[in-house]
Coordinates of C-alpha atoms in Angstrom, one line a residue:
Chain A
M1 CA 78.0 -82.5 116.8
A2 CA 79.3 -79.3 115.4
P3 CA 79.8 -76.9 118.3
E4 CA 77.8 -74.0 116.8
A5 CA 74.7 -76.1 116.2
K6 CA 72.0 -75.2 118.6
P7 CA 69.3 -77.6 119.6
L8 CA 65.9 -77.1 118.1
I9 CA 64.4 -78.6 121.3
A10 CA 66.1 -78.9 124.5
V11 CA 64.5 -80.9 127.3
E12 CA 66.1 -80.3 130.7
S13 CA 65.6 -82.6 133.7
I14 CA 61.9 -83.3 133.1
V15 CA 60.1 -85.0 136.0
K16 CA 56.6 -86.2 135.6
K17 CA 54.7 -87.8 138.5
F18 CA 51.3 -89.3 138.2
G19 CA 50.3 -89.3 141.9
P20 CA 52.8 -91.6 143.7
F21 CA 54.1 -93.0 140.4
T22 CA 57.2 -91.3 138.8
A23 CA 56.9 -91.7 135.1
L24 CA 59.9 -89.6 134.2
N25 CA 62.7 -88.9 136.6
G26 CA 64.8 -86.1 135.3
V27 CA 65.0 -86.7 131.6
S28 CA 67.2 -84.5 129.4
M29 CA 67.7 -84.6 125.7
N30 CA 68.6 -82.4 122.8
V31 CA 67.0 -82.5 119.4
M32 CA 69.1 -81.0 116.7
P33 CA 67.7 -79.5 113.5
G34 CA 67.9 -81.7 110.5
E35 CA 68.6 -84.8 112.5
V36 CA 66.6 -88.0 113.2
H37 CA 66.6 -88.6 116.9
A38 CA 65.6 -92.1 117.9
L39 CA 63.9 -92.4 121.2
L40 CA 64.2 -96.0 122.3
G41 CA 63.1 -98.0 125.3
D42 CA 61.0 -100.9 126.4
N43 CA 57.3 -100.7 127.2
G44 CA 56.8 -98.5 130.3
A45 CA 60.2 -96.8 129.9
G46 CA 58.5 -93.4 129.7
K47 CA 58.7 -92.8 125.9
S48 CA 55.0 -92.0 125.6
T49 CA 55.0 -89.8 128.6
L50 CA 57.9 -87.8 127.3
I51 CA 56.4 -87.2 123.9
K52 CA 53.0 -86.4 125.4
I53 CA 54.8 -83.7 127.4
L54 CA 56.5 -82.4 124.2
A55 CA 53.1 -82.5 122.4
G56 CA 51.4 -80.5 125.1
V57 CA 49.1 -83.3 126.2
H58 CA 50.7 -83.5 129.7
Q59 CA 52.4 -80.8 131.7
P60 CA 55.7 -81.7 133.4
T61 CA 55.9 -81.8 137.2
S62 CA 59.2 -80.0 137.0
G63 CA 61.9 -79.3 134.5
Q64 CA 62.0 -77.1 131.4
I65 CA 61.5 -77.4 127.7
Y66 CA 63.3 -74.9 125.4
V67 CA 62.3 -74.4 121.7
E68 CA 65.1 -72.7 119.8
G69 CA 66.6 -71.5 123.0
S70 CA 63.6 -69.9 124.6
P71 CA 61.8 -71.6 127.5
V72 CA 58.2 -72.7 126.7
S73 CA 55.4 -74.3 128.6
F74 CA 52.6 -75.9 126.6
R75 CA 49.2 -75.9 128.2
S76 CA 47.5 -77.8 125.2
P77 CA 48.4 -79.6 122.0
R78 CA 47.5 -76.4 120.2
D79 CA 50.3 -74.5 122.0
A80 CA 52.8 -77.2 121.0
A81 CA 51.6 -77.1 117.4
A82 CA 52.0 -73.4 117.4
A83 CA 55.6 -73.7 118.6
G84 CA 56.3 -76.0 115.6
I85 CA 56.0 -79.4 117.2
G86 CA 53.9 -81.7 115.1
T87 CA 53.0 -85.1 116.5
V88 CA 52.0 -88.0 114.2
Y89 CA 50.2 -90.5 116.4
Q90 CA 49.7 -94.1 115.6
D91 CA 46.1 -93.5 114.5
L92 CA 47.4 -90.7 112.3
A93 CA 44.3 -88.6 112.8
L94 CA 43.1 -89.4 109.3
N95 CA 39.5 -90.0 108.1
Q96 CA 39.2 -93.0 105.9
L97 CA 36.1 -92.1 103.9
M98 CA 37.4 -88.6 103.0
S99 CA 39.7 -87.8 100.1
V100 CA 43.4 -87.3 100.4
T101 CA 43.0 -83.6 99.9
R102 CA 40.1 -83.2 102.3
N103 CA 42.2 -85.0 104.9
F104 CA 45.3 -82.9 104.2
F105 CA 43.4 -79.7 104.9
M106 CA 41.0 -81.0 107.5
G107 CA 40.2 -78.1 109.8
R108 CA 42.6 -75.8 107.9
E109 CA 41.0 -75.5 104.6
I110 CA 42.0 -72.9 102.0
F111 CA 38.8 -70.9 101.2
S112 CA 37.5 -67.6 100.0
G113 CA 34.5 -66.0 101.5
P114 CA 33.2 -65.8 105.1
A115 CA 34.2 -68.7 107.4
P116 CA 32.8 -71.3 107.7
F117 CA 30.8 -70.9 104.6
G118 CA 33.8 -70.0 102.5
V119 CA 34.2 -71.9 99.3
M120 CA 37.2 -74.2 99.3
K121 CA 39.8 -73.7 96.6
I122 CA 39.8 -77.3 95.8
A123 CA 42.1 -77.1 92.7
E124 CA 44.8 -75.3 94.7
M125 CA 44.4 -77.7 97.7
D126 CA 44.7 -80.7 95.4
K127 CA 47.9 -79.3 93.9
I128 CA 49.5 -78.5 97.3
T129 CA 48.6 -81.9 98.6
H130 CA 50.1 -83.6 95.6
D131 CA 53.2 -81.5 95.7
E132 CA 53.8 -81.8 99.4
M133 CA 53.5 -85.6 99.2
V134 CA 55.9 -85.8 96.2
K135 CA 58.5 -83.9 98.2
I136 CA 58.7 -86.7 100.6
G137 CA 58.3 -89.4 98.1
I138 CA 54.8 -90.4 97.2
D139 CA 53.2 -89.5 93.9
I140 CA 49.5 -90.0 94.5
S141 CA 47.9 -90.1 91.1
D142 CA 44.5 -89.0 92.4
P143 CA 44.2 -86.6 95.4
T144 CA 40.4 -87.3 95.3
Q145 CA 40.9 -90.9 96.3
A146 CA 39.6 -91.9 99.7
V147 CA 42.3 -92.4 102.4
G148 CA 40.7 -95.8 103.1
T149 CA 42.0 -97.0 99.8
M150 CA 45.7 -96.1 100.6
S151 CA 48.3 -98.4 102.0
G152 CA 49.5 -97.9 105.6
G153 CA 52.8 -96.4 104.4
Q154 CA 51.0 -93.9 102.1
R155 CA 48.9 -92.9 105.1
Q156 CA 51.9 -92.3 107.2
T157 CA 53.4 -90.1 104.5
L158 CA 50.2 -88.2 104.2
A159 CA 50.1 -87.5 107.9
I160 CA 53.8 -86.5 107.9
A161 CA 53.4 -84.3 104.8
R162 CA 50.4 -82.6 106.5
A163 CA 52.3 -81.9 109.7
I164 CA 55.3 -80.4 107.8
Y165 CA 53.1 -78.3 105.5
F166 CA 51.3 -76.8 108.5
G167 CA 54.6 -75.6 110.1
A168 CA 56.1 -78.5 112.1
K169 CA 59.8 -77.9 112.7
V170 CA 60.0 -81.0 114.9
L171 CA 58.1 -84.1 113.9
I172 CA 57.3 -86.6 116.6
L173 CA 56.6 -90.0 115.0
D174 CA 55.0 -92.3 117.5
E175 CA 56.0 -95.9 116.5
P176 CA 55.3 -95.2 112.9
T177 CA 56.5 -98.7 111.8
S178 CA 54.9 -100.9 114.4
A179 CA 51.6 -101.6 112.8
L180 CA 52.9 -102.1 109.3
G181 CA 54.1 -105.0 107.1
Q182 CA 57.8 -105.3 106.1
K183 CA 57.5 -103.5 102.8
Q184 CA 55.5 -100.6 104.2
Q185 CA 57.9 -100.2 107.1
M186 CA 60.6 -99.6 104.5
E187 CA 58.4 -97.1 102.9
V188 CA 58.1 -95.2 106.1
L189 CA 61.8 -95.3 106.7
K190 CA 62.4 -93.9 103.3
T191 CA 59.9 -91.1 104.1
I192 CA 61.8 -90.3 107.2
K193 CA 65.1 -90.2 105.2
R194 CA 63.5 -87.8 102.7
V195 CA 62.2 -85.5 105.4
R196 CA 65.7 -85.5 106.9
A197 CA 67.0 -84.5 103.5
L198 CA 64.8 -81.4 103.6
G199 CA 67.5 -80.2 106.1
N200 CA 65.5 -78.0 108.4
I201 CA 63.2 -80.5 110.1
A202 CA 64.1 -82.6 113.1
I203 CA 62.4 -85.9 113.7
I204 CA 61.9 -87.7 117.0
F205 CA 61.4 -91.3 116.0
I206 CA 59.9 -93.5 118.7
T207 CA 60.5 -97.1 118.0
H208 CA 61.0 -100.6 119.5
N209 CA 62.9 -101.7 116.6
E210 CA 66.7 -101.5 116.9
I211 CA 67.3 -102.2 113.2
H212 CA 65.0 -99.4 112.1
S213 CA 66.6 -96.9 114.4
K214 CA 70.0 -97.8 113.2
L215 CA 68.9 -97.4 109.6
V216 CA 67.8 -93.8 109.9
A217 CA 68.8 -92.2 113.2
D218 CA 71.6 -89.8 113.7
R219 CA 71.3 -89.6 117.5
F220 CA 69.9 -91.9 120.1
T221 CA 68.3 -91.6 123.5
F222 CA 67.5 -94.7 125.5
L223 CA 65.0 -94.6 128.3
S224 CA 64.5 -97.2 131.0
L225 CA 62.2 -96.9 133.9
G226 CA 61.8 -93.2 133.5
E227 CA 65.5 -92.3 133.2
V228 CA 68.0 -91.8 130.4
I229 CA 70.3 -94.8 130.5
G230 CA 72.3 -93.8 127.4
S231 CA 72.5 -91.3 124.6
G232 CA 74.8 -90.2 121.8
T233 CA 75.3 -89.9 118.1
K234 CA 75.4 -92.9 115.8
E235 CA 79.2 -92.6 115.8
E236 CA 79.5 -92.5 119.5
L237 CA 77.5 -95.6 120.1
A238 CA 78.8 -98.8 118.7
G239 CA 76.3 -101.4 117.5
D240 CA 76.7 -103.5 120.6
D241 CA 76.0 -100.5 122.8
I242 CA 72.7 -99.9 121.1
R243 CA 71.6 -103.5 121.5
R244 CA 72.6 -103.5 125.2
L245 CA 70.8 -100.2 125.9
M246 CA 67.8 -101.4 123.9
A247 CA 67.4 -104.3 126.3
G248 CA 67.3 -101.8 129.2
G249 CA 71.0 -102.1 129.9
A250 CA 71.1 -105.8 130.2
E251 CA 74.0 -107.7 128.5
M252 CA 72.9 -109.8 125.6
K253 CA 75.1 -112.6 126.9
D254 CA 73.3 -112.5 130.2
L255 CA 69.9 -112.8 128.5
E256 CA 71.2 -115.7 126.5
Q257 CA 72.3 -117.4 129.7
E258 CA 69.0 -116.7 131.4
L259 CA 67.1 -118.2 128.5
A260 CA 69.4 -121.2 128.3
T261 CA 68.6 -122.1 132.0
I262 CA 64.9 -122.4 131.3
Chain B
M1 CA 59.1 -95.3 95.3
N2 CA 58.1 -98.7 96.5
Q3 CA 58.7 -100.5 93.2
D4 CA 58.7 -104.2 93.0
A5 CA 60.9 -106.4 90.8
S6 CA 58.7 -105.8 87.7
G7 CA 58.6 -102.1 88.2
R8 CA 55.1 -101.9 89.4
R9 CA 54.3 -99.2 92.0
E10 CA 51.8 -98.8 94.8
A11 CA 50.0 -96.1 92.9
D12 CA 49.5 -98.3 89.9
R13 CA 47.2 -100.6 92.0
L14 CA 44.5 -97.9 92.1
K15 CA 44.5 -97.0 88.4
A16 CA 43.0 -100.4 87.5
E17 CA 39.8 -99.3 89.0
S18 CA 38.5 -96.4 87.0
G19 CA 35.5 -95.6 84.8
L20 CA 32.6 -97.6 85.8
R21 CA 34.1 -98.5 89.2
T22 CA 34.5 -94.9 90.1
L23 CA 30.9 -94.3 89.1
I24 CA 29.7 -97.2 91.3
R25 CA 31.4 -95.5 94.3
R26 CA 29.5 -92.3 93.9
P27 CA 26.9 -92.0 96.7
E28 CA 24.2 -91.0 94.3
I29 CA 24.4 -93.8 91.8
G30 CA 22.1 -96.3 93.6
S31 CA 19.3 -93.8 94.2
F32 CA 19.6 -92.4 90.7
S33 CA 19.2 -95.9 89.2
G34 CA 16.3 -96.6 91.6
M35 CA 14.6 -93.4 90.6
V36 CA 15.0 -94.2 86.9
V37 CA 13.5 -97.7 87.4
I38 CA 10.5 -96.3 89.3
L39 CA 9.9 -93.5 86.8
A40 CA 10.0 -96.0 84.0
F41 CA 7.7 -98.4 85.8
L42 CA 5.1 -95.6 86.6
A43 CA 5.3 -94.4 83.0
I44 CA 4.3 -97.9 81.8
V45 CA 1.6 -98.8 84.3
A46 CA 0.1 -95.4 85.2
G47 CA 1.6 -93.0 82.7
D48 CA -1.6 -91.1 82.0
V49 CA -2.4 -90.3 85.6
V50 CA 1.1 -89.7 86.9
F51 CA 2.6 -87.7 84.0
N52 CA 0.0 -85.1 83.5
P53 CA 0.1 -81.6 84.9
L54 CA -2.0 -82.4 88.0
G55 CA -0.1 -85.6 88.7
I56 CA 3.2 -83.8 88.4
K57 CA 2.0 -81.1 90.8
N58 CA 0.7 -83.6 93.4
N59 CA 3.7 -85.8 93.2
L60 CA 6.1 -82.9 93.5
A61 CA 4.2 -81.6 96.5
I62 CA 4.7 -84.8 98.4
I63 CA 8.3 -85.2 97.1
S64 CA 9.4 -81.7 98.0
Q65 CA 7.8 -81.8 101.4
L66 CA 9.7 -85.0 102.3
G67 CA 12.8 -83.6 100.4
I68 CA 13.0 -80.6 102.7
I69 CA 13.3 -82.6 105.9
A70 CA 15.4 -85.3 104.3
I71 CA 18.0 -82.7 103.5
G72 CA 18.3 -81.8 107.2
A73 CA 18.3 -85.5 108.2
C74 CA 21.0 -86.3 105.6
L75 CA 23.4 -83.5 106.7
L76 CA 23.0 -84.6 110.3
M77 CA 23.5 -88.2 109.4
I78 CA 26.7 -87.4 107.5
A79 CA 27.9 -85.7 110.7
G80 CA 27.1 -89.0 112.5
E81 CA 23.9 -88.2 114.4
F82 CA 20.1 -88.8 114.0
D83 CA 17.2 -86.5 114.8
L84 CA 14.0 -88.4 115.7
S85 CA 12.3 -85.2 116.8
I86 CA 11.8 -83.8 113.3
G87 CA 8.1 -85.0 113.1
S88 CA 7.2 -83.7 116.5
M89 CA 9.0 -80.4 115.6
I90 CA 6.8 -80.1 112.5
G91 CA 3.7 -80.5 114.7
F92 CA 5.1 -78.0 117.3
A93 CA 6.0 -75.4 114.7
G94 CA 2.7 -75.8 112.8
M95 CA 0.7 -75.4 116.1
S96 CA 2.8 -72.4 117.1
M97 CA 2.3 -70.5 113.8
A98 CA -1.4 -71.4 113.5
M99 CA -2.2 -70.4 117.0
M100 CA -0.3 -67.1 116.6
M101 CA -2.3 -66.4 113.5
K102 CA -5.5 -67.2 115.2
W103 CA -5.0 -65.8 118.7
G104 CA -2.3 -63.2 118.2
L105 CA 1.4 -63.2 119.3
P106 CA 2.2 -64.5 122.8
F107 CA 3.3 -62.2 125.7
G108 CA 0.7 -59.5 124.6
L109 CA 2.8 -58.6 121.5
G110 CA -0.4 -57.9 119.6
E111 CA -1.7 -59.2 116.3
A112 CA 0.5 -61.6 114.4
T113 CA 1.4 -61.3 110.7
P114 CA 2.6 -64.4 108.8
L115 CA 6.2 -63.0 109.1
T116 CA 6.2 -62.4 112.8
A117 CA 4.5 -65.8 113.5
F118 CA 7.1 -67.5 111.3
L119 CA 10.1 -65.7 112.9
L120 CA 8.9 -66.2 116.4
T121 CA 8.3 -69.9 115.8
L122 CA 11.6 -70.2 114.1
A123 CA 13.3 -68.7 117.1
M124 CA 11.7 -71.2 119.3
T125 CA 12.5 -74.2 117.1
L126 CA 16.1 -73.2 116.6
A127 CA 16.4 -72.8 120.4
I128 CA 15.0 -76.3 120.9
G129 CA 17.4 -77.6 118.2
C130 CA 20.3 -75.9 120.0
I131 CA 19.2 -77.5 123.3
I132 CA 19.0 -80.9 121.7
G133 CA 22.4 -80.5 120.1
N134 CA 24.0 -79.3 123.4
I135 CA 22.5 -82.3 125.3
V136 CA 23.9 -84.7 122.7
V137 CA 27.4 -83.3 122.5
R138 CA 27.8 -82.6 126.2
S139 CA 26.4 -85.8 127.6
G140 CA 27.9 -88.1 125.0
L141 CA 24.5 -89.9 124.9
S142 CA 23.4 -91.4 121.7
S143 CA 21.4 -88.9 119.7
F144 CA 18.9 -91.7 119.0
I145 CA 17.8 -91.6 122.7
V146 CA 18.1 -87.8 123.2
T147 CA 16.0 -87.0 120.1
L148 CA 13.6 -89.8 120.9
A149 CA 12.9 -88.1 124.2
F150 CA 12.2 -84.9 122.3
L151 CA 9.9 -86.7 120.0
F152 CA 7.7 -87.4 123.0
I153 CA 8.3 -84.1 124.8
L154 CA 7.5 -81.9 121.8
R155 CA 4.5 -83.9 120.7
G156 CA 3.1 -83.8 124.2
L157 CA 3.8 -80.1 124.6
T158 CA 2.1 -79.4 121.3
E159 CA -1.1 -81.2 122.4
V160 CA -1.0 -79.5 125.9
S161 CA -0.5 -76.1 124.4
F162 CA -3.4 -76.6 121.9
R163 CA -5.8 -77.7 124.7
E164 CA -4.6 -74.9 127.0
F165 CA -4.8 -72.0 124.5
N166 CA -7.1 -73.2 121.8
D167 CA -10.4 -73.8 123.7
G168 CA -9.5 -77.4 124.2
S169 CA -9.2 -78.4 120.6
T170 CA -6.1 -80.0 119.1
Q171 CA -6.9 -78.6 115.7
I172 CA -7.2 -75.2 114.0
S173 CA -9.0 -74.9 110.8
G174 CA -10.7 -72.2 108.8
L175 CA -7.9 -69.6 109.2
P176 CA -8.2 -66.8 106.7
D177 CA -6.4 -67.5 103.4
F178 CA -3.4 -65.3 104.2
K179 CA -1.5 -66.2 101.0
Q180 CA -4.0 -64.2 99.0
D181 CA -2.6 -60.9 100.1
D182 CA 0.4 -61.5 102.3
F183 CA 3.7 -62.0 100.7
V184 CA 5.3 -64.1 103.4
A185 CA 2.3 -66.4 103.5
Y186 CA 2.5 -66.6 99.7
I187 CA 6.1 -67.7 99.6
F188 CA 5.2 -70.6 101.9
G189 CA 1.7 -71.5 100.8
G190 CA 1.4 -70.1 97.4
E191 CA 2.4 -71.3 94.0
A192 CA 5.7 -71.4 92.2
F193 CA 6.8 -71.9 88.6
K194 CA 3.6 -70.5 87.3
W195 CA 5.3 -69.5 84.1
I196 CA 6.1 -73.1 83.3
F197 CA 2.5 -74.0 83.6
E198 CA 1.4 -71.0 81.6
L199 CA 3.8 -72.1 78.9
L200 CA 2.4 -75.6 79.1
Y201 CA -1.0 -74.2 78.6
E202 CA 0.2 -72.2 75.6
I203 CA 1.5 -75.3 74.0
G204 CA -1.8 -77.1 74.6
W205 CA -0.9 -79.6 77.3
N206 CA -2.0 -78.0 80.5
V207 CA -5.7 -77.7 79.5
N208 CA -8.7 -79.0 81.4
R209 CA -12.0 -80.3 80.0
R210 CA -13.5 -76.8 79.8
G211 CA -10.5 -75.7 77.7
E212 CA -9.1 -73.5 80.5
Q213 CA -5.6 -73.6 82.1
W214 CA -5.7 -76.7 84.3
V215 CA -2.9 -76.3 86.8
G216 CA -1.7 -72.9 87.9
G217 CA 1.7 -73.8 89.2
L218 CA 3.6 -76.0 91.6
D219 CA 3.3 -75.7 95.4
A220 CA 5.8 -73.1 96.9
R221 CA 7.5 -75.9 98.8
V222 CA 8.9 -77.2 95.6
A223 CA 10.8 -74.0 95.3
W224 CA 11.9 -74.2 98.9
W225 CA 13.2 -77.7 98.3
I226 CA 15.1 -76.7 95.2
V227 CA 16.6 -73.6 96.9
L228 CA 17.5 -75.6 100.1
G229 CA 18.9 -78.4 98.0
F230 CA 21.1 -76.1 96.0
I231 CA 22.4 -74.2 99.0
T232 CA 23.2 -77.3 101.0
Y233 CA 24.7 -79.0 98.0
V234 CA 27.2 -76.1 97.6
V235 CA 27.8 -76.0 101.4
L236 CA 28.5 -79.7 101.7
A237 CA 30.5 -80.3 98.5
K238 CA 32.4 -77.0 98.2
T239 CA 32.8 -75.2 101.5
Q240 CA 34.9 -75.4 104.6
L241 CA 31.8 -76.2 106.6
G242 CA 31.1 -79.1 104.2
N243 CA 34.6 -80.6 104.9
W244 CA 33.9 -80.2 108.7
I245 CA 30.6 -82.0 108.4
Y246 CA 32.2 -85.0 106.6
A247 CA 35.2 -85.0 109.0
T248 CA 32.9 -84.9 112.1
G249 CA 30.9 -87.9 110.9
D250 CA 33.8 -89.9 109.7
N251 CA 35.9 -89.9 112.8
K252 CA 35.3 -87.2 115.3
E253 CA 38.4 -87.7 117.3
S254 CA 40.7 -87.2 114.3
A255 CA 38.5 -84.2 113.2
R256 CA 38.9 -82.7 116.6
A257 CA 42.7 -83.3 116.6
N258 CA 42.9 -81.4 113.4
G259 CA 41.0 -78.4 114.8
V260 CA 37.5 -79.1 113.4
P261 CA 35.0 -77.6 115.9
V262 CA 33.1 -80.9 116.1
R263 CA 30.6 -79.8 118.8
Q264 CA 29.6 -76.6 117.0
V265 CA 29.1 -78.5 113.8
K266 CA 26.8 -81.0 115.4
I267 CA 24.8 -78.4 117.4
G268 CA 24.5 -76.3 114.2
L269 CA 23.1 -79.3 112.3
F270 CA 20.5 -80.1 115.0
M271 CA 19.4 -76.5 114.6
F272 CA 19.3 -77.0 110.8
T273 CA 17.0 -80.0 111.1
A274 CA 14.8 -77.8 113.3
F275 CA 14.9 -75.2 110.6
C276 CA 13.9 -77.7 107.9
A277 CA 11.0 -78.9 110.1
T278 CA 9.8 -75.3 110.6
I279 CA 9.9 -74.6 106.8
F280 CA 7.9 -77.8 106.3
A281 CA 5.3 -76.7 108.9
A282 CA 5.1 -73.1 107.5
C283 CA 4.4 -74.5 104.0
Q284 CA 1.7 -76.7 105.3
V285 CA 0.1 -74.1 107.5
F286 CA 0.0 -71.3 105.0
D287 CA -1.1 -73.7 102.2
T288 CA -4.0 -75.3 104.0
N289 CA -4.7 -72.7 106.6
T290 CA -5.0 -75.4 109.2
A291 CA -3.0 -77.0 111.9
D292 CA -3.3 -80.2 113.8
A293 CA -1.4 -81.6 116.8
A294 CA -0.8 -84.8 115.0
K295 CA 0.9 -83.2 112.0
G296 CA 4.3 -84.5 111.1
N297 CA 3.8 -87.9 112.7
L298 CA 6.4 -90.4 111.6
K299 CA 8.0 -87.8 109.2
E300 CA 11.3 -88.2 111.1
L301 CA 11.6 -91.8 110.0
E302 CA 10.6 -91.0 106.4
A303 CA 13.3 -88.3 106.3
I304 CA 15.9 -90.7 107.6
A305 CA 14.8 -93.4 105.2
A306 CA 14.9 -91.0 102.3
A307 CA 18.4 -90.0 103.3
V308 CA 19.5 -93.7 103.5
V309 CA 17.9 -94.5 100.1
G310 CA 19.8 -91.4 98.8
G311 CA 23.1 -93.1 99.7
T312 CA 23.8 -91.6 103.1
V313 CA 25.8 -94.0 105.3
M314 CA 24.1 -94.5 108.7
T315 CA 27.4 -94.3 110.6
G316 CA 28.3 -91.0 109.1
G317 CA 31.0 -89.5 106.9
F318 CA 29.5 -90.4 103.6
G319 CA 26.6 -89.1 101.6
S320 CA 25.5 -86.4 99.2
I321 CA 22.7 -83.9 98.7
V322 CA 22.2 -85.0 95.1
G323 CA 21.6 -88.5 96.4
V324 CA 19.1 -87.4 99.0
V325 CA 17.2 -85.5 96.3
F326 CA 16.9 -88.7 94.3
G327 CA 16.0 -90.5 97.5
A328 CA 13.1 -88.1 98.2
V329 CA 11.9 -88.5 94.6
I330 CA 11.8 -92.3 95.0
F331 CA 10.1 -92.1 98.4
G332 CA 7.6 -89.5 97.4
L333 CA 6.7 -91.1 94.1
V334 CA 6.1 -94.5 95.6
Q335 CA 4.1 -93.1 98.5
N336 CA 1.9 -91.1 96.2
S337 CA 1.7 -93.1 93.0
V338 CA 1.0 -96.6 94.1
F339 CA -2.5 -95.3 94.8
Y340 CA -2.9 -94.5 91.1
I341 CA -2.3 -98.0 90.1
S342 CA -5.7 -99.7 90.3
W343 CA -4.6 -103.3 90.4
I344 CA -2.2 -102.8 93.4
D345 CA -3.5 -102.5 96.9
G346 CA -2.3 -99.0 97.9
S347 CA -0.9 -100.2 101.2
Y348 CA 1.7 -102.2 99.3
Y349 CA 3.6 -99.0 99.1
R350 CA 4.9 -99.5 102.6
V351 CA 6.1 -103.0 101.8
F352 CA 7.8 -101.6 98.8
L353 CA 9.5 -98.8 100.7
G354 CA 10.7 -101.1 103.4
T355 CA 12.3 -103.3 100.7
V356 CA 13.9 -100.4 99.0
L357 CA 15.2 -99.1 102.3
L358 CA 16.8 -102.5 103.1
I359 CA 18.4 -102.7 99.7
A360 CA 19.7 -99.2 100.0
A361 CA 21.2 -99.9 103.5
F362 CA 23.0 -103.0 102.2
A363 CA 24.3 -101.1 99.2
N364 CA 25.6 -98.2 101.3
E365 CA 27.3 -100.5 103.7
N366 CA 28.9 -102.2 100.7
I367 CA 30.2 -98.9 99.4
R368 CA 31.5 -98.0 102.8
K369 CA 33.4 -101.2 103.1
R370 CA 34.8 -100.9 99.6
I371 CA 36.2 -97.5 100.4
T372 CA 37.6 -98.4 103.8
G373 CA 39.3 -101.4 102.2
G374 CA 37.0 -104.0 103.7
I375 CA 36.2 -105.6 100.4

């Protein structure tokens, strides 16, 4: 980490309690511009809670989030979006029967005339949609095709391109590869790489998959039972470390032994 | 870019389907072919009575009347909801206007003119539409049930109001012929496209047995249908609101996540179906100078059926105004023209319409599955 680089998002000792249950117990992490930050951990580790706090869905019990150095508190997803945090959830918030362009601009159409009766500038919207998707690697031949006819990977790309176009500086990708086939997973990883290559956008990549994270991530944060059990850059963490932390801190050898005794 | 060994790309897989396939996916194509078939059939078996000036006028009167409410039903269905209260709303609005014209405006506001009667009635029906919409979006109940409740409530209120304020009768007839000298009454109940029929008279087609001009013009409701159809076509296909309507019906959660005001869209469309029902009633009242508590009965179901025949998907998110125009033509033609064919029992029209509806529903579902990748 270059000493002058400032984190785009800094999360400081976030605690989140749901009644008696402590979902997050003092989690801190820094998301640097232009980096892919893999957030890893087992089910129930607190990944979802953390990103929902970043996306403005939940409010932290205590702790502070900083965006580009200034403290923020999000009361709604709208606040988070306005601060430049774009979340791409697993369902992608896409409408299958509508065209690519209509999905891209859903709720944020370009139009002339009085809202909401303004006439959409469809040619311009088609062009922007096409261009934005080419930037991160998919050349859709026909922006009027229905999203339902696209592959899972293409849909991910559409959702990501849309978030970037509408001002996301930080993209939160919630398990973008988990519901896809092998080939489409690669598609999504390529898309992540291309977004990274744009240089100014940070990605928080939530995944279960150690291999995927190692392929694209620059920095890692491992959560287990609501706490950070390890973090660092790719260089700082050797391959074995990642595997050990992935398993919630358990040694692979121990696991092998455990399995062998059954 | 996701190439495989032979250099094929993901995007290439779509290009194979073009031309005819793209056409098949258009929501209007089924209803358009259906309309062509029926027009051809009628031309063969009953050409002389259907395709003469009077036949055209009568058919278009039925078609446009249905077409007006079918447009409302279609937009609402695209947004994912039903309105079963349209028919009762027609009865309610007709009663309201006719009673105002006969007994004067309520609350001691004095004599009614067609304009004030229409505007006051419209204010009431829009308010009721707004209430229905609010109940649906706030309660999360199915619009089927909520509007079914209003089907009963409005019909009952219409009958009660008639008995209460109209000397116990549920009908009003023999109102003065307002359309003769009142402009507002004329634009609802008068005639439109007179120039076409004058032209037809000039060229010697529109002539009755006495050698005079036979038909003066089309009913004004045809013009309303065309105007409403054109405006809603532009709104749905071209405007921001149109995108919101599609988005709301397709998947309202993702629409909301992207900032589409889903609730307002739905409430607005419930108000729009109430508006369409009021236009329907105004055309009827100022054309015939009568009203009846039973008016509009079952019209909500015909409107929904015409929308489905026009290619609107029942679950929302897909449909077009052009399609619903064709749907109304099919429905209206069959309803009206089967009676012209002497060798068919007129009541077969319902059998026929039911069959068409079923075929259309299957076809729509097929299209929806094609698009969402189910086929």
